[in-house]
PDB file of C-alpha atoms in Angstrom:
ATOM      1  CA  UNK A 670     -10.117   6.014   8.429  1.00 88.00           C
ATOM      2  CA  UNK A 671      -9.875   6.728   4.701  1.00 88.00           C
ATOM      3  CA  UNK A 672     -10.306   3.670   2.512  1.00 90.00           C
ATOM      4  CA  UNK A 673      -9.682   3.208  -1.196  1.00 95.00           C
ATOM      5  CA  UNK A 674     -10.807  -0.117  -2.601  1.00 94.00           C
ATOM      6  CA  UNK A 675      -9.870  -1.130  -6.141  1.00 94.00           C
ATOM      7  CA  UNK A 676     -11.758  -3.782  -8.065  1.00 95.00           C
ATOM      8  CA  UNK A 677     -12.171  -5.061 -11.604  1.00 97.00           C
ATOM      9  CA  UNK A 678      -8.777  -6.620 -12.196  1.00 96.00           C
ATOM     10  CA  UNK A 679      -8.297 -10.094 -13.590  1.00 97.00           C
ATOM     11  CA  UNK A 680      -6.991 -12.184 -16.462  1.00 97.00           C
ATOM     12  CA  UNK A 681      -7.775 -11.048 -19.994  1.00 98.00           C
ATOM     13  CA  UNK A 682      -6.534 -12.001 -23.444  1.00 97.00           C
ATOM     14  CA  UNK A 683      -4.536  -9.556 -25.555  1.00 97.00           C
ATOM     15  CA  UNK A 684      -6.869  -7.145 -27.281  1.00 97.00           C
ATOM     16  CA  UNK A 685      -9.445  -7.455 -24.522  1.00 98.00           C
ATOM     17  CA  UNK A 686     -10.879  -4.893 -22.126  1.00 98.00           C
ATOM     18  CA  UNK A 687     -11.238  -4.384 -18.400  1.00 98.00           C
ATOM     19  CA  UNK A 688     -12.695  -1.626 -16.272  1.00 98.00           C
ATOM     20  CA  UNK A 689     -11.084  -0.896 -12.940  1.00 98.00           C
ATOM     21  CA  UNK A 690     -12.936   0.891 -10.149  1.00 98.00           C
ATOM     22  CA  UNK A 691     -11.632   2.710  -7.103  1.00 97.00           C
ATOM     23  CA  UNK A 692     -14.230   3.351  -4.410  1.00 96.00           C
ATOM     24  CA  UNK A 693     -13.356   5.866  -1.715  1.00 95.00           C
ATOM     25  CA  UNK A 694     -14.806   6.375   1.727  1.00 91.00           C
ATOM     26  CA  UNK A 695     -14.412   9.039   4.414  1.00 91.00           C
ATOM     27  CA  UNK A 696     -13.124  11.756   2.132  1.00 89.00           C
ATOM     28  CA  UNK A 697     -14.841  14.586   0.299  1.00 89.00           C
ATOM     29  CA  UNK A 698     -14.225  12.908  -3.032  1.00 90.00           C
ATOM     30  CA  UNK A 699     -14.798  15.946  -5.229  1.00 93.00           C
ATOM     31  CA  UNK A 700     -11.912  17.825  -3.596  1.00 94.00           C
ATOM     32  CA  UNK A 701      -9.253  15.324  -4.635  1.00 96.00           C
ATOM     33  CA  UNK A 702      -7.171  14.969  -7.745  1.00 97.00           C
ATOM     34  CA  UNK A 703      -6.796  11.319  -8.663  1.00 97.00           C
ATOM     35  CA  UNK A 704      -4.399   8.996 -10.423  1.00 97.00           C
ATOM     36  CA  UNK A 705      -4.004   5.437 -11.533  1.00 98.00           C
ATOM     37  CA  UNK A 706      -0.529   3.973 -11.189  1.00 98.00           C
ATOM     38  CA  UNK A 707       0.786   0.537 -12.037  1.00 98.00           C
ATOM     39  CA  UNK A 708       3.752  -1.604 -11.098  1.00 98.00           C
ATOM     40  CA  UNK A 709       4.939  -4.535 -13.143  1.00 96.00           C
ATOM     41  CA  UNK A 710       7.213  -7.223 -11.663  1.00 90.00           C
ATOM     42  CA  UNK A 711      10.774  -5.957 -11.386  1.00 93.00           C
ATOM     43  CA  UNK A 712       9.829  -2.450 -12.495  1.00 95.00           C
ATOM     44  CA  UNK A 713       9.216   0.865 -10.786  1.00 96.00           C
ATOM     45  CA  UNK A 714       5.711   2.093 -10.184  1.00 96.00           C
ATOM     46  CA  UNK A 715       4.582   4.350 -13.016  1.00 97.00           C
ATOM     47  CA  UNK A 716       1.831   6.916 -13.410  1.00 98.00           C
ATOM     48  CA  UNK A 717      -0.722   5.775 -15.976  1.00 98.00           C
ATOM     49  CA  UNK A 718      -3.504   8.352 -15.917  1.00 98.00           C
ATOM     50  CA  UNK A 719      -4.643  11.388 -13.948  1.00 98.00           C
ATOM     51  CA  UNK A 720      -7.886  13.287 -13.504  1.00 98.00           C
ATOM     52  CA  UNK A 721      -8.271  16.615 -11.747  1.00 97.00           C
ATOM     53  CA  UNK A 722     -11.118  17.901  -9.620  1.00 96.00           C
ATOM     54  CA  UNK A 723     -12.349  19.722 -12.710  1.00 94.00           C
ATOM     55  CA  UNK A 724     -12.270  16.607 -14.867  1.00 95.00           C
ATOM     56  CA  UNK A 725      -9.135  17.323 -16.899  1.00 97.00           C
ATOM     57  CA  UNK A 726      -7.274  14.167 -17.824  1.00 98.00           C
ATOM     58  CA  UNK A 727      -3.744  13.174 -18.701  1.00 98.00           C
ATOM     59  CA  UNK A 728      -2.237   9.879 -19.831  1.00 98.00           C
ATOM     60  CA  UNK A 729       1.146   8.270 -20.181  1.00 97.00           C
ATOM     61  CA  UNK A 730       2.242   7.750 -23.763  1.00 97.00           C
ATOM     62  CA  UNK A 731       2.074   3.981 -23.308  1.00 96.00           C
ATOM     63  CA  UNK A 732      -1.705   3.996 -22.711  1.00 97.00           C
ATOM     64  CA  UNK A 733      -2.880   7.093 -24.579  1.00 97.00           C
ATOM     65  CA  UNK A 734      -5.729   6.240 -26.910  1.00 97.00           C
ATOM     66  CA  UNK A 735      -6.415   2.914 -25.193  1.00 98.00           C
ATOM     67  CA  UNK A 736      -7.229   3.822 -21.580  1.00 98.00           C
ATOM     68  CA  UNK A 737      -9.809   6.285 -20.268  1.00 98.00           C
ATOM     69  CA  UNK A 738      -9.886   7.658 -16.734  1.00 98.00           C
ATOM     70  CA  UNK A 739     -13.126   9.022 -15.303  1.00 97.00           C
ATOM     71  CA  UNK A 740     -14.761   9.848 -12.001  1.00 97.00           C
ATOM     72  CA  UNK A 741     -18.238   9.889 -10.540  1.00 96.00           C
ATOM     73  CA  UNK A 742     -18.268  12.228  -7.558  1.00 95.00           C
ATOM     74  CA  UNK A 743     -21.807  11.215  -6.628  1.00 95.00           C
ATOM     75  CA  UNK A 744     -20.656   7.610  -6.223  1.00 95.00           C
ATOM     76  CA  UNK A 745     -17.241   8.439  -4.720  1.00 96.00           C
ATOM     77  CA  UNK A 746     -15.712   6.255  -7.405  1.00 97.00           C
ATOM     78  CA  UNK A 747     -12.993   6.598 -10.008  1.00 97.00           C
ATOM     79  CA  UNK A 748     -12.657   4.347 -13.055  1.00 98.00           C
ATOM     80  CA  UNK A 749     -10.061   3.230 -15.551  1.00 98.00           C
ATOM     81  CA  UNK A 750     -11.474   1.784 -18.767  1.00 98.00           C
ATOM     82  CA  UNK A 751      -8.735  -0.236 -20.433  1.00 98.00           C
ATOM     83  CA  UNK A 752      -9.158  -1.313 -24.060  1.00 98.00           C
ATOM     84  CA  UNK A 753      -6.871  -3.048 -26.531  1.00 98.00           C
ATOM     85  CA  UNK A 754      -4.911  -4.535 -23.670  1.00 98.00           C
ATOM     86  CA  UNK A 755      -1.393  -5.762 -24.323  1.00 97.00           C
ATOM     87  CA  UNK A 756       0.827  -8.168 -22.359  1.00 96.00           C
ATOM     88  CA  UNK A 757       2.939  -5.127 -21.414  1.00 96.00           C
ATOM     89  CA  UNK A 758      -0.048  -3.807 -19.457  1.00 97.00           C
ATOM     90  CA  UNK A 759       0.299  -6.659 -16.980  1.00 97.00           C
ATOM     91  CA  UNK A 760       0.831  -5.114 -13.552  1.00 98.00           C
ATOM     92  CA  UNK A 761      -0.714  -4.345 -10.204  1.00 98.00           C
ATOM     93  CA  UNK A 762      -2.835  -1.218 -10.621  1.00 98.00           C
ATOM     94  CA  UNK A 763      -3.177   1.249  -7.753  1.00 97.00           C
ATOM     95  CA  UNK A 764      -5.451   4.224  -7.285  1.00 97.00           C
ATOM     96  CA  UNK A 765      -4.149   7.333  -5.580  1.00 97.00           C
ATOM     97  CA  UNK A 766      -6.045  10.386  -4.404  1.00 96.00           C
ATOM     98  CA  UNK A 767      -4.317  13.577  -3.332  1.00 95.00           C
ATOM     99  CA  UNK A 768      -5.136  17.055  -2.211  1.00 95.00           C
ATOM    100  CA  UNK A 769      -3.341  20.154  -0.977  1.00 93.00           C
ATOM    101  CA  UNK A 770      -5.482  22.540   1.029  1.00 91.00           C
ATOM    102  CA  UNK A 771      -5.311  26.314   0.850  1.00 93.00           C
ATOM    103  CA  UNK A 772      -3.251  26.174   4.034  1.00 92.00           C
ATOM    104  CA  UNK A 773      -0.711  23.809   2.491  1.00 91.00           C
ATOM    105  CA  UNK A 774      -1.855  20.640   4.210  1.00 92.00           C
ATOM    106  CA  UNK A 775      -1.261  17.611   2.032  1.00 92.00           C
ATOM    107  CA  UNK A 776      -3.412  14.505   1.893  1.00 93.00           C
ATOM    108  CA  UNK A 777      -2.320  11.463  -0.088  1.00 94.00           C
ATOM    109  CA  UNK A 778      -4.010   8.065   0.009  1.00 95.00           C
ATOM    110  CA  UNK A 779      -3.417   4.804  -1.850  1.00 96.00           C
ATOM    111  CA  UNK A 780      -5.480   1.717  -2.500  1.00 95.00           C
ATOM    112  CA  UNK A 781      -4.245  -1.825  -1.966  1.00 95.00           C
ATOM    113  CA  UNK A 782      -3.918  -2.600  -5.674  1.00 96.00           C
ATOM    114  CA  UNK A 783      -5.629  -4.924  -8.118  1.00 97.00           C
ATOM    115  CA  UNK A 784      -3.833  -7.370 -10.406  1.00 98.00           C
ATOM    116  CA  UNK A 785      -4.280  -7.119 -14.159  1.00 98.00           C
ATOM    117  CA  UNK A 786      -2.827  -9.938 -16.246  1.00 98.00           C
ATOM    118  CA  UNK A 787      -2.910  -9.845 -20.034  1.00 98.00           C
ATOM    119  CA  UNK A 788      -2.066 -13.229 -21.487  1.00 96.00           C
ATOM    120  CA  UNK A 789      -3.286 -15.740 -24.018  1.00 94.00           C
TER     121      UNK A 789
END
């Protein structure tokens, strides 16, 4: 059974940093495109950052320049380095991995989420 386990969340003061990790098991990690999403209380889940199998990245405007997504295929782990954190970044952060095979089969897996709270 595929497992995605996020870690690294917590309470941090405004202006601080956190690094989230998403460790995957039972998938061929390098074949998957990957995303970080977040959901704040009372709000819809939003896409924060994406990284492709080739390492290309994309960010939402709200985090561009502050967050960095990366992956280590040898460790089956994806990361989200978050700097200059703001109270508006408070949310549950989820990792998502997805793949469409050459035959059109779709695979889509989510982690359980990790809480990030930015507060003084």
